[in-house]
């Protein structure tokens, strides 16, 4: 085995089924916080974006940020939710990063309910609710490796306190760790396309908790679940779910049962460890916040939001697949939409470029942050040179890289670099020379079956590439080999 082990889908033992629901906290990218005028900005000097309201000082009063409510409703509609009259509630608990000792959230009357999210493979996950709440401050434990129990002291930054969040709660419709990752990827794509959050897991503007349980396959019961908190990457999410599900199967199989509790994912150890035993809702003593009026969106407001919603990722993938009429692969389509390159590809295709090759070239070789210099027309020209055999795949990749840097036309880049696929008689002559120099391999190729030929064609293409310093088109070499093996 070499290198890092690939992400593996670890199936549960026969007879067991995984049940996962996700709770995702998303910071909204409004200019200001949810209930005050402080800046909502990541990375500022600690405790500089604070005021009496978000510090919870006595006598201060919250005023709801209309933009945050609008963002939350837009997200709700993008998730197919019903947008409803909502009430803010106080969720009471003590923690130093929450200066009021309660969090303003929504409880039994959230803004968005009953939505759905369709994964790239067509699996649909129900959305139970997407409610608005405020974020807490950020605690940093200093010393003892950053762990709370061994720390010498703690620092609190209240810049994040009061930042608007939407918490999206899925139904327990997720059946594999890969589906959980796909759900988060899709949700992120929706957030970016609606423009309500930058959804950066690594900066904490998108934070995932996973509720994990198992049950006998085919049953519809919901067994005791554990909530794994704050998974900060897709990789951790998948690994944590797989570990936790295995732990539950072991417990049930040996006649024990898991305790309902929150657990933490230890990335280094590759396992979950117990946190506090999970509070029930009663423990938070929710009640309506007397300082805030209910949110009652009008039908016109919701209609205006619907009218402005952008085309969502699922529809964009479908458009791309339709343009290619089967030539674009589902994985290329997903990647291109995720990187916002679907419009570029569709425009190049309407400019005459071959759809499958365009999608593949962009998906594989345009994974850069800034591709603004590549226009649909120049991309179409590049693909034209490649698909007509005037340039090899290797050359096309190099030209594309230079187009990203300079924005020059592919034809002039190719000329400057002396790129020109060797074609016609020159190439045929080189192929014949290589055949003559390798009589043993040639005999095995000529007399071999399809599988044998496939192996040896790699050898011959390699030899021709070496002889032409990469200027040969592999597909053309393959055709010439076949012609010579089976003369008409
Ligand atoms: Zn403030
Ligand atoms: Mn929450």
Tab-separated table of C-alpha atoms and ligand atoms in Angstrom, residues 23 25 91 103 105 131 133-134 165 167 209, ligand 2:
chain	number	residue	atom	x	y	z
A	23	UNK	CA	-27.801	19.747	12.166
A	25	UNK	CA	-25.187	25.869	11.729
A	91	UNK	CA	-32.757	29.126	25.171
A	103	UNK	CA	-29.277	32.361	23.381
A	105	UNK	CA	-33.257	31.304	18.983
A	131	UNK	CA	-34.531	28.420	12.207
A	133	UNK	CA	-30.639	32.158	16.046
A	134	UNK	CA	-27.644	34.137	17.257
A	165	UNK	CA	-27.088	31.921	12.184
A	167	UNK	CA	-29.623	26.127	11.935
A	209	UNK	CA	-23.339	18.109	14.131
B	2	LIG	MN1	-28.333	25.802	17.441
